[in-house]
C-alpha positions as a Python dict, from the first residue, in 0.01 Angstrom:
ca = {
    (1, 'X'): (0, 0, 0),
    (2, 'X'): (-93, 195, 315),
    (3, 'X'): (-126, -117, 525),
    (4, 'X'): (220, -233, 415),
    (5, 'X'): (378, 100, 506),
    (6, 'X'): (227, 86, 850),
    (7, 'X'): (354, -267, 889),
    (8, 'X'): (710, -160, 825),
    (9, 'X'): (679, 140, 1058),
    (10, 'X'): (554, -80, 1341),
    (11, 'X'): (844, -320, 1290),
    (12, 'X'): (1095, -40, 1304),
    (13, 'X'): (939, 92, 1618),
    (14, 'X'): (961, -250, 1785),
    (15, 'X'): (1324, -284, 1688),
    (16, 'X'): (1412, 55, 1831),
    (17, 'X'): (1223, -26, 2151),
    (18, 'X'): (1406, -352, 2186),
    (19, 'X'): (1743, -176, 2164),
    (20, 'X'): (1663, 64, 2446),
    (21, 'X'): (1535, -222, 2662),
    (22, 'X'): (1872, -394, 2635),
    (23, 'X'): (2016, -185, 2929),
    (24, 'X'): (1777, -241, 3225),
    (25, 'X'): (2046, -328, 3482),
    (26, 'X'): (2254, -21, 3410),
    (27, 'X'): (1956, 208, 3440),
    (28, 'X'): (1846, 38, 3762),
    (29, 'X'): (2189, 90, 3917),
    (30, 'X'): (2204, 462, 3842),
    (31, 'X'): (1843, 523, 3939),
    (32, 'X'): (1893, 362, 4282),
    (33, 'X'): (1907, 556, 4613),
    (34, 'X'): (2207, 776, 4692),
    (35, 'X'): (2339, 549, 4966),
    (36, 'X'): (2435, 292, 4708),
    (37, 'X'): (2770, 468, 4674),
    (38, 'X'): (2836, 403, 5042),
    (39, 'X'): (2769, 35, 4997),
    (40, 'X'): (3022, 24, 4714),
    (41, 'X'): (3296, 178, 4931),
    (42, 'X'): (3276, -110, 5185),
    (43, 'X'): (3411, -366, 4934),
    (44, 'X'): (3775, -455, 4960),
    (45, 'X'): (4011, -453, 4664),
    (46, 'X'): (3965, -824, 4588),
    (47, 'X'): (3593, -789, 4583),
    (48, 'X'): (3626, -483, 4365),
    (49, 'X'): (3838, -672, 4115),
    (50, 'X'): (3590, -958, 4112),
    (51, 'X'): (3305, -714, 4056),
    (52, 'X'): (3489, -547, 3770),
    (53, 'X'): (3553, -885, 3606),
    (54, 'X'): (3187, -981, 3637),
    (55, 'X'): (3087, -645, 3500),
    (56, 'X'): (3317, -688, 3199),
    (57, 'X'): (3185, -1041, 3140),
    (58, 'X'): (2828, -919, 3150),
    (59, 'X'): (2918, -640, 2909),
    (60, 'X'): (3064, -893, 2663),
    (61, 'X'): (2752, -1107, 2693),
    (62, 'X'): (2533, -806, 2630),
    (63, 'X'): (2734, -717, 2320),
    (64, 'X'): (2705, -1072, 2188),
    (65, 'X'): (2330, -1066, 2242),
    (66, 'X'): (2304, -727, 2066),
    (67, 'X'): (2495, -862, 1765),
    (68, 'X'): (2266, -1166, 1750),
    (69, 'X'): (1960, -940, 1765),
    (70, 'X'): (2100, -723, 1486),
    (71, 'X'): (2140, -1033, 1270),
    (72, 'X'): (1780, -1132, 1335),
    (73, 'X'): (1667, -778, 1254),
    (74, 'X'): (1851, -788, 921),
    (75, 'X'): (1683, -1118, 837),
    (76, 'X'): (1345, -967, 927),
    (77, 'X'): (1414, -673, 699),
    (78, 'X'): (1503, -907, 412),
    (79, 'X'): (1183, -1103, 471),
    (80, 'X'): (983, -780, 466),
    (81, 'X'): (1146, -682, 138),
    (82, 'X'): (1059, -1025, -4),
    (83, 'X'): (695, -978, 91),
    (84, 'X'): (689, -632, -63),
    (85, 'X'): (858, -767, -377),
    (86, 'X'): (599, -1043, -423),
    (87, 'X'): (317, -793, -377),
    (88, 'X'): (463, -544, -619),
    (89, 'X'): (527, -789, -899),
    (90, 'X'): (164, -909, -900),
    (91, 'X'): (77, -573, -1054),
    (92, 'X'): (92, -522, -1433),
    (93, 'X'): (393, -345, -1581),
    (94, 'X'): (393, 32, -1573),
    (95, 'X'): (414, 294, -1847),
    (96, 'X'): (621, 605, -1829),
    (97, 'X'): (448, 940, -1843),
    (98, 'X'): (546, 987, -2206),
    (99, 'X'): (354, 667, -2291),
    (100, 'X'): (658, 465, -2403),
    (101, 'X'): (733, 132, -2244),
    (102, 'X'): (1060, 105, -2052),
    (103, 'X'): (1167, -199, -2255),
    (104, 'X'): (1321, -491, -2070),
    (105, 'X'): (1419, -258, -1783),
    (106, 'X'): (1066, -170, -1702),
    (107, 'X'): (1107, -299, -1346),
    (108, 'X'): (1364, -134, -1125),
    (109, 'X'): (1583, -398, -949),
    (110, 'X'): (1513, -443, -578),
    (111, 'X'): (1776, -512, -310),
    (112, 'X'): (1609, -847, -238),
    (113, 'X'): (1663, -1114, -506),
    (114, 'X'): (1465, -1435, -532),
    (115, 'X'): (1669, -1746, -505),
    (116, 'X'): (1734, -1955, -816),
    (117, 'X'): (1462, -2211, -893),
    (118, 'X'): (1191, -2021, -702),
    (119, 'X'): (974, -1978, -1021),
    (120, 'X'): (972, -2105, -1382),
    (121, 'X'): (887, -1870, -1674),
    (122, 'X'): (588, -1985, -1883),
    (123, 'X'): (744, -1824, -2191),
    (124, 'X'): (1099, -1958, -2209),
    (125, 'X'): (1042, -2238, -1953),
    (126, 'X'): (1362, -2149, -1771),
    (127, 'X'): (1406, -2051, -1409),
    (128, 'X'): (1327, -1691, -1340),
    (129, 'X'): (1600, -1677, -1075),
    (130, 'X'): (1687, -1333, -940),
    (131, 'X'): (1490, -1029, -1046),
    (132, 'X'): (1145, -917, -1146),
    (133, 'X'): (865, -1128, -1296),
    (134, 'X'): (503, -1096, -1411),
    (135, 'X'): (213, -1297, -1278),
    (136, 'X'): (-82, -1330, -1521),
    (137, 'X'): (-285, -1591, -1710),
    (138, 'X'): (-226, -1833, -1424),
    (139, 'X'): (152, -1836, -1471),
    (140, 'X'): (466, -1631, -1412),
    (141, 'X'): (682, -1478, -1683),
    (142, 'X'): (1001, -1288, -1740),
    (143, 'X'): (885, -938, -1841),
    (144, 'X'): (1053, -980, -2180),
    (145, 'X'): (891, -1324, -2233),
    (146, 'X'): (529, -1208, -2200),
    (147, 'X'): (473, -1120, -2568),
    (148, 'X'): (189, -1023, -2802),
    (149, 'X'): (70, -1310, -3022),
    (150, 'X'): (36, -1073, -3319),
    (151, 'X'): (353, -859, -3323),
    (152, 'X'): (571, -1079, -3096),
    (153, 'X'): (677, -775, -2895),
    (154, 'X'): (672, -772, -2511),
    (155, 'X'): (354, -643, -2349),
    (156, 'X'): (439, -364, -2106),
    (157, 'X'): (93, -206, -2084),
    (158, 'X'): (-130, -205, -1779),
    (159, 'X'): (-398, -395, -1979),
    (160, 'X'): (-388, -651, -2255),
    (161, 'X'): (-648, -839, -2460),
    (162, 'X'): (-703, -1212, -2498),
    (163, 'X'): (-820, -1429, -2785),
    (164, 'X'): (-829, -1796, -2698),
    (165, 'X'): (-519, -1854, -2487),
    (166, 'X'): (-313, -1586, -2659),
    (167, 'X'): (-236, -1238, -2522),
    (168, 'X'): (-238, -930, -2745),
    (169, 'X'): (-157, -563, -2717),
    (170, 'X'): (-491, -382, -2716),
    (171, 'X'): (-393, -208, -3039),
    (172, 'X'): (-288, -535, -3205),
    (173, 'X'): (-608, -704, -3094),
    (174, 'X'): (-816, -423, -3239),
    (175, 'X'): (-623, -434, -3566),
    (176, 'X'): (-671, -810, -3600),
    (177, 'X'): (-1021, -869, -3461),
    (178, 'X'): (-1216, -541, -3459),
    (179, 'X'): (-1427, -527, -3780),
    (180, 'X'): (-1346, -258, -4034),
    (181, 'X'): (-1596, -84, -4256),
    (182, 'X'): (-1574, -200, -4618),
    (183, 'X'): (-1670, 150, -4730),
    (184, 'X'): (-1453, 393, -4531),
    (185, 'X'): (-1194, 131, -4423),
    (186, 'X'): (-1208, 261, -4064),
    (187, 'X'): (-1282, 61, -3750),
    (188, 'X'): (-1658, 34, -3709),
    (189, 'X'): (-1743, 248, -3403),
    (190, 'X'): (-1931, 124, -3100),
    (191, 'X'): (-2282, 243, -3025),
    (192, 'X'): (-2402, 415, -2710),
    (193, 'X'): (-2412, 80, -2529),
    (194, 'X'): (-2049, 6, -2611),
    (195, 'X'): (-2137, -261, -2868),
    (196, 'X'): (-2000, -280, -3223),
    (197, 'X'): (-2292, -220, -3455),
    (198, 'X'): (-2271, -243, -3833),
    (199, 'X'): (-2481, -317, -4139),
    (200, 'X'): (-2417, -601, -4383),
    (201, 'X'): (-2559, -674, -4727),
    (202, 'X'): (-2752, -1004, -4707),
    (203, 'X'): (-2586, -1146, -5019),
    (204, 'X'): (-2248, -977, -5061),
    (205, 'X'): (-2191, -952, -4681),
    (206, 'X'): (-2036, -610, -4731),
    (207, 'X'): (-1995, -463, -4379),
    (208, 'X'): (-2031, -89, -4329),
    (209, 'X'): (-2096, 174, -4064),
    (210, 'X'): (-2466, 253, -4006),
    (211, 'X'): (-2390, 618, -4082),
    (212, 'X'): (-2326, 538, -4450),
    (213, 'X'): (-2694, 467, -4499),
    (214, 'X'): (-2773, 835, -4440),
    (215, 'X'): (-2455, 1020, -4541),
    (216, 'X'): (-2515, 997, -4916),
    (217, 'X'): (-2279, 707, -4989),
    (218, 'X'): (-2392, 582, -5333),
    (219, 'X'): (-2489, 225, -5418),
    (220, 'X'): (-2444, 46, -5748),
    (221, 'X'): (-2780, 47, -5925),
    (222, 'X'): (-2719, -315, -6029),
    (223, 'X'): (-2552, -514, -5751),
    (224, 'X'): (-2652, -276, -5465),
    (225, 'X'): (-2301, -268, -5315),
    (226, 'X'): (-2194, 59, -5154),
    (227, 'X'): (-1916, 258, -5315),
    (228, 'X'): (-1585, 216, -5125),
    (229, 'X'): (-1389, 534, -5060),
    (230, 'X'): (-1085, 419, -5256),
    (231, 'X'): (-1279, 346, -5577),
    (232, 'X'): (-1510, 551, -5796),
    (233, 'X'): (-1834, 425, -5945),
    (234, 'X'): (-1937, 535, -6293),
    (235, 'X'): (-2199, 809, -6300),
    (236, 'X'): (-2467, 755, -6565),
    (237, 'X'): (-2641, 1053, -6720),
    (238, 'X'): (-2969, 982, -6543),
    (239, 'X'): (-2799, 1000, -6200),
    (240, 'X'): (-2753, 629, -6133),
    (241, 'X'): (-2415, 489, -6033),
    (242, 'X'): (-2264, 169, -6165),
    (243, 'X'): (-1967, -21, -6021),
    (244, 'X'): (-1684, -111, -6256),
    (245, 'X'): (-1755, -485, -6233),
    (246, 'X'): (-2117, -438, -6341),
    (247, 'X'): (-2010, -190, -6608),
    (248, 'X'): (-1794, -459, -6767),
    (249, 'X'): (-2098, -649, -6900),
    (250, 'X'): (-2346, -358, -6914),
    (251, 'X'): (-2581, -328, -7213),
    (252, 'X'): (-2573, 37, -7315),
    (253, 'X'): (-2784, 89, -7632),
    (254, 'X'): (-3076, -62, -7825),
    (255, 'X'): (-2871, -228, -8099),
    (256, 'X'): (-2643, -391, -7840),
    (257, 'X'): (-2948, -547, -7676),
    (258, 'X'): (-3090, -712, -7990),
    (259, 'X'): (-2879, -1033, -7971),
    (260, 'X'): (-2992, -1081, -7612),
    (261, 'X'): (-3352, -1028, -7726),
    (262, 'X'): (-3311, -1310, -7977),
    (263, 'X'): (-3177, -1538, -7703),
    (264, 'X'): (-3480, -1470, -7485),
    (265, 'X'): (-3714, -1539, -7778),
    (266, 'X'): (-3544, -1874, -7839),
    (267, 'X'): (-3563, -1950, -7468),
    (268, 'X'): (-3943, -1906, -7489),
    (269, 'X'): (-3955, -2122, -7801),
    (270, 'X'): (-3778, -2396, -7608),
    (271, 'X'): (-4065, -2384, -7357),
    (272, 'X'): (-4323, -2410, -7639),
    (273, 'X'): (-4421, -2048, -7573),
    (274, 'X'): (-4315, -1880, -7894),
    (275, 'X'): (-4412, -1514, -7934),
    (276, 'X'): (-4538, -1490, -8290),
    (277, 'X'): (-4568, -1112, -8317),
    (278, 'X'): (-4268, -889, -8368),
    (279, 'X'): (-4258, -668, -8060),
    (280, 'X'): (-4005, -381, -8067),
    (281, 'X'): (-3741, -381, -7793),
    (282, 'X'): (-3601, -41, -7692),
    (283, 'X'): (-3332, 54, -7441),
    (284, 'X'): (-3419, 383, -7270),
    (285, 'X'): (-3306, 620, -6997),
    (286, 'X'): (-3478, 638, -6661),
    (287, 'X'): (-3673, 953, -6748),
    (288, 'X'): (-3806, 803, -7072),
    (289, 'X'): (-3911, 488, -6886),
    (290, 'X'): (-4096, 687, -6621),
    (291, 'X'): (-4272, 898, -6884),
    (292, 'X'): (-4379, 587, -7073),
    (293, 'X'): (-4508, 433, -6751),
    (294, 'X'): (-4723, 741, -6687),
    (295, 'X'): (-4868, 713, -7037),
    (296, 'X'): (-4961, 347, -6983),
    (297, 'X'): (-5319, 302, -6861),
    (298, 'X'): (-5269, -44, -6712),
    (299, 'X'): (-4984, -242, -6567),
    (300, 'X'): (-4812, -328, -6242),
    (301, 'X'): (-4477, -175, -6163),
    (302, 'X'): (-4215, -266, -5909),
    (303, 'X'): (-4148, 37, -5694),
    (304, 'X'): (-3933, 221, -5598),
    (305, 'X'): (-3783, 197, -5948),
    (306, 'X'): (-3913, 33, -6262),
    (307, 'X'): (-3644, -117, -6485),
    (308, 'X'): (-3864, -272, -6753),
    (309, 'X'): (-4205, -208, -6908),
    (310, 'X'): (-4438, -390, -7148),
    (311, 'X'): (-4644, -128, -7334),
    (312, 'X'): (-4987, -163, -7485),
    (313, 'X'): (-5053, 201, -7577),
    (314, 'X'): (-4940, 409, -7871),
    (315, 'X'): (-4689, 675, -7775),
    (316, 'X'): (-4353, 821, -7869),
    (317, 'X'): (-4052, 696, -7674),
    (318, 'X'): (-3697, 833, -7666),
    (319, 'X'): (-3461, 539, -7723),
    (320, 'X'): (-3080, 522, -7696),
    (321, 'X'): (-2936, 506, -8046),
    (322, 'X'): (-2563, 466, -7978),
    (323, 'X'): (-2346, 358, -7688),
    (324, 'X'): (-2245, 670, -7490),
    (325, 'X'): (-1883, 778, -7449),
    (326, 'X'): (-1693, 741, -7122),
    (327, 'X'): (-1513, 1047, -6987),
    (328, 'X'): (-1334, 959, -6664),
    (329, 'X'): (-1600, 824, -6432),
    (330, 'X'): (-1889, 974, -6623),
    (331, 'X'): (-2100, 860, -6917),
    (332, 'X'): (-2112, 1141, -7171),
    (333, 'X'): (-2273, 1224, -7505),
    (334, 'X'): (-2581, 1009, -7484),
    (335, 'X'): (-2739, 1000, -7831),
    (336, 'X'): (-3114, 931, -7839),
    (337, 'X'): (-3388, 945, -8099),
    (338, 'X'): (-3767, 945, -8077),
    (339, 'X'): (-3944, 621, -8166),
    (340, 'X'): (-4314, 626, -8251),
    (341, 'X'): (-4502, 321, -8124),
    (342, 'X'): (-4804, 205, -8322),
    (343, 'X'): (-5057, -47, -8201),
    (344, 'X'): (-5065, -353, -8427),
    (345, 'X'): (-5146, -598, -8149),
    (346, 'X'): (-5195, -608, -7774),
    (347, 'X'): (-4831, -513, -7718),
    (348, 'X'): (-4666, -207, -7873),
    (349, 'X'): (-4311, -238, -7727),
    (350, 'X'): (-4091, -364, -7449),
    (351, 'X'): (-3875, -101, -7279),
    (352, 'X'): (-3565, -186, -7074),
    (353, 'X'): (-3353, 51, -6865),
    (354, 'X'): (-3006, 94, -7015),
    (355, 'X'): (-2675, 52, -6833),
    (356, 'X'): (-2749, -276, -6653),
    (357, 'X'): (-2534, -593, -6673),
    (358, 'X'): (-2626, -848, -6935),
    (359, 'X'): (-2769, -1103, -6689),
    (360, 'X'): (-2988, -845, -6517),
    (361, 'X'): (-3099, -701, -6851),
    (362, 'X'): (-3186, -1054, -6967),
    (363, 'X'): (-3389, -1136, -6656),
    (364, 'X'): (-3586, -812, -6689),
    (365, 'X'): (-3643, -887, -7057),
    (366, 'X'): (-3762, -1243, -6978),
    (367, 'X'): (-4004, -1095, -6723),
    (368, 'X'): (-4148, -838, -6964),
    (369, 'X'): (-4165, -1097, -7243),
    (370, 'X'): (-4398, -1303, -7021),
    (371, 'X'): (-4624, -1001, -6983),
    (372, 'X'): (-4632, -978, -7362),
    (373, 'X'): (-4702, -1351, -7402),
    (374, 'X'): (-4996, -1339, -7158),
    (375, 'X'): (-5153, -1045, -7339),
    (376, 'X'): (-5095, -1187, -7685),
    (377, 'X'): (-5245, -1521, -7580),
    (378, 'X'): (-5562, -1356, -7457),
    (379, 'X'): (-5525, -1413, -7085),
    (380, 'X'): (-5781, -1212, -6896),
    (381, 'X'): (-5681, -938, -6654),
    (382, 'X'): (-5498, -1106, -6368),
    (383, 'X'): (-5434, -998, -6013),
    (384, 'X'): (-5090, -840, -5953),
    (385, 'X'): (-4958, -1134, -5749),
    (386, 'X'): (-5053, -1387, -6018),
    (387, 'X'): (-4932, -1192, -6322),
    (388, 'X'): (-4614, -1052, -6166),
    (389, 'X'): (-4554, -1383, -5989),
    (390, 'X'): (-4557, -1596, -6306),
    (391, 'X'): (-4347, -1335, -6488),
    (392, 'X'): (-4087, -1360, -6211),
    (393, 'X'): (-4094, -1739, -6244),
    (394, 'X'): (-3991, -1708, -6610),
    (395, 'X'): (-3717, -1456, -6524),
    (396, 'X'): (-3591, -1694, -6254),
    (397, 'X'): (-3593, -1987, -6497),
    (398, 'X'): (-3389, -1792, -6753),
    (399, 'X'): (-3123, -1692, -6496),
    (400, 'X'): (-3102, -2052, -6377),
    (401, 'X'): (-3047, -2169, -6732),
    (402, 'X'): (-2766, -1914, -6773),
    (403, 'X'): (-2600, -2018, -6449),
    (404, 'X'): (-2622, -2387, -6540),
    (405, 'X'): (-2489, -2323, -6888),
    (406, 'X'): (-2169, -2187, -6734),
    (407, 'X'): (-2031, -2027, -7048),
    (408, 'X'): (-2377, -1889, -7131),
    (409, 'X'): (-2335, -1998, -7492),
    (410, 'X'): (-2636, -2153, -7659),
    (411, 'X'): (-2779, -2183, -8005),
    (412, 'X'): (-2918, -1832, -8008),
    (413, 'X'): (-2593, -1643, -8019),
    (414, 'X'): (-2406, -1895, -8235),
    (415, 'X'): (-2677, -1892, -8501),
    (416, 'X'): (-2671, -1514, -8527),
    (417, 'X'): (-2457, -1364, -8802),
    (418, 'X'): (-2446, -1007, -8671),
    (419, 'X'): (-2120, -867, -8537),
    (420, 'X'): (-2285, -745, -8218),
    (421, 'X'): (-2416, -1097, -8154),
    (422, 'X'): (-2067, -1235, -8196),
    (423, 'X'): (-1943, -975, -7949),
    (424, 'X'): (-2207, -1074, -7697),
    (425, 'X'): (-2131, -1442, -7743),
    (426, 'X'): (-1763, -1374, -7687),
    (427, 'X'): (-1838, -1182, -7372),
    (428, 'X'): (-2060, -1462, -7246),
    (429, 'X'): (-1805, -1727, -7332),
    (430, 'X'): (-1548, -1543, -7121),
    (431, 'X'): (-1780, -1484, -6830),
    (432, 'X'): (-1586, -1373, -6526),
    (433, 'X'): (-1614, -1514, -6179),
    (434, 'X'): (-1784, -1193, -6071),
    (435, 'X'): (-2044, -1225, -6347),
    (436, 'X'): (-2126, -1577, -6230),
    (437, 'X'): (-2160, -1442, -5878),
    (438, 'X'): (-2377, -1165, -6015),
    (439, 'X'): (-2610, -1423, -6166),
    (440, 'X'): (-2647, -1587, -5825),
    (441, 'X'): (-2726, -1245, -5678),
    (442, 'X'): (-3004, -1168, -5929),
    (443, 'X'): (-3149, -1513, -5864),
    (444, 'X'): (-3130, -1443, -5490),
    (445, 'X'): (-3304, -1108, -5541),
    (446, 'X'): (-3605, -1275, -5702),
    (447, 'X'): (-3621, -1545, -5436),
    (448, 'X'): (-3595, -1308, -5140),
    (449, 'X'): (-3818, -1025, -5267),
    (450, 'X'): (-4047, -918, -4982),
    (451, 'X'): (-4317, -744, -5187),
    (452, 'X'): (-4660, -902, -5211),
    (453, 'X'): (-4685, -906, -5592),
    (454, 'X'): (-4326, -985, -5691),
    (455, 'X'): (-4209, -1179, -5384),
    (456, 'X'): (-4513, -1369, -5259),
    (457, 'X'): (-4639, -1400, -5616),
    (458, 'X'): (-4312, -1560, -5730),
    (459, 'X'): (-4302, -1808, -5444),
    (460, 'X'): (-4663, -1917, -5504),
    (461, 'X'): (-4606, -1946, -5879),
    (462, 'X'): (-4277, -2132, -5836),
    (463, 'X'): (-4436, -2386, -5603),
    (464, 'X'): (-4712, -2445, -5857),
    (465, 'X'): (-4467, -2491, -6146),
    (466, 'X'): (-4250, -2729, -5944),
    (467, 'X'): (-4553, -2936, -5849),
    (468, 'X'): (-4764, -2929, -6166),
    (469, 'X'): (-4527, -2811, -6436),
    (470, 'X'): (-4533, -2487, -6633),
    (471, 'X'): (-4789, -2595, -6893),
    (472, 'X'): (-5053, -2709, -6640),
    (473, 'X'): (-4992, -2403, -6421),
    (474, 'X'): (-5049, -2168, -6717),
    (475, 'X'): (-5364, -2355, -6816),
    (476, 'X'): (-5496, -2324, -6461),
    (477, 'X'): (-5420, -1949, -6461),
    (478, 'X'): (-5604, -1909, -6795),
    (479, 'X'): (-5913, -2087, -6660),
    (480, 'X'): (-5929, -1956, -6302),
    (481, 'X'): (-5697, -1658, -6282),
    (482, 'X'): (-5517, -1822, -5987),
    (483, 'X'): (-5227, -2056, -5919),
    (484, 'X'): (-5314, -2424, -5867),
    (485, 'X'): (-5276, -2553, -5512),
}
């Protein structure tokens, strides 16, 4: 406000100068030559009296003029204060040094008051009248009427945020609109360019800070969601982590998986693709699956982790005999036993990784069952994209059938007389909303796989099946080793 200060100083100087200039005649008289006294002595008494009267009259006139000038000066001062007031109130409210707003008395009252009806408050729609006001968002406000849209408290800060046509405290705006990390529950920080950068799972849309990808935050081995700080995933003995929702329907031992195996076999029968041979199904740990994969001479495996395997070689496999015990957030006391595989046909066993939800276990089993069917039916050695692609098509078809069934109950489980089958059927009949969502996720995983064998192979095989049907597609693969176009 330097220019304004100078303006007031110049005005004061002019006023003072005008006051001194109000006595020119008197100064002229006393600064005249010395013989002026002689001239005065020649007047007679009457003339002297007349001169005194004129002098007194002039003095009264000068006083009247001085009073009138003082009144004009006071009006000028009031006008100057009005100008300063209007300039000051255009600025945002101020904060005390301790950081606390000064409430409704943020503005100190000025000697000049605006006349009533000069401005109308955009908040309460009443006349602002005398006193301070704010000018922002193209309107004027009482200081106590300019309020945050979130907390409804007055905004006394220098800066505020906007969303649409609503003002917010910067803290309230951040709380309402700034994205929070679904893992650490903190505001996602900005990057070096001042932009909010975060990662999001393509299916679950779980938002998280980029740092969690490298800070060791675990993911669920089934649904791939990151572990939130306020919850604890279950730690399996082979080092994998499982979220509680996926744990709810997890298949944990070989006997528990047998009813599901029967369902998959009946699913294949419904497609006129019955597997005649009795192929053992074993649930195994990660280490046992990796060891079996190393002992297999042929086969294509989905890196970075294989979750199912169709074996053709004789070997001994360690299988899970009984469901492990839970101790807090850890799986304890895993009981396994060795199982000797003997070659009676082209397939010696199907191995599935334990601890996965029923729908994922079933889709892996449907995939590996197709490997077994191709080998048992004498299909020649196929390229990875054709063999893995058609196996993924069958896994995708099974998941779709489960999703469409809703309850998941079909003839397979109801015809079984075993207690474990009844348990599985009950679990399927009471499928949770999350489990239905999980089925959509596993279906999405197959459809969006980016690998050449599993992803591109599935999409080529699925197009062929949709166009020509499964039977004709399989016949074309048997004759040419390729998908029909």
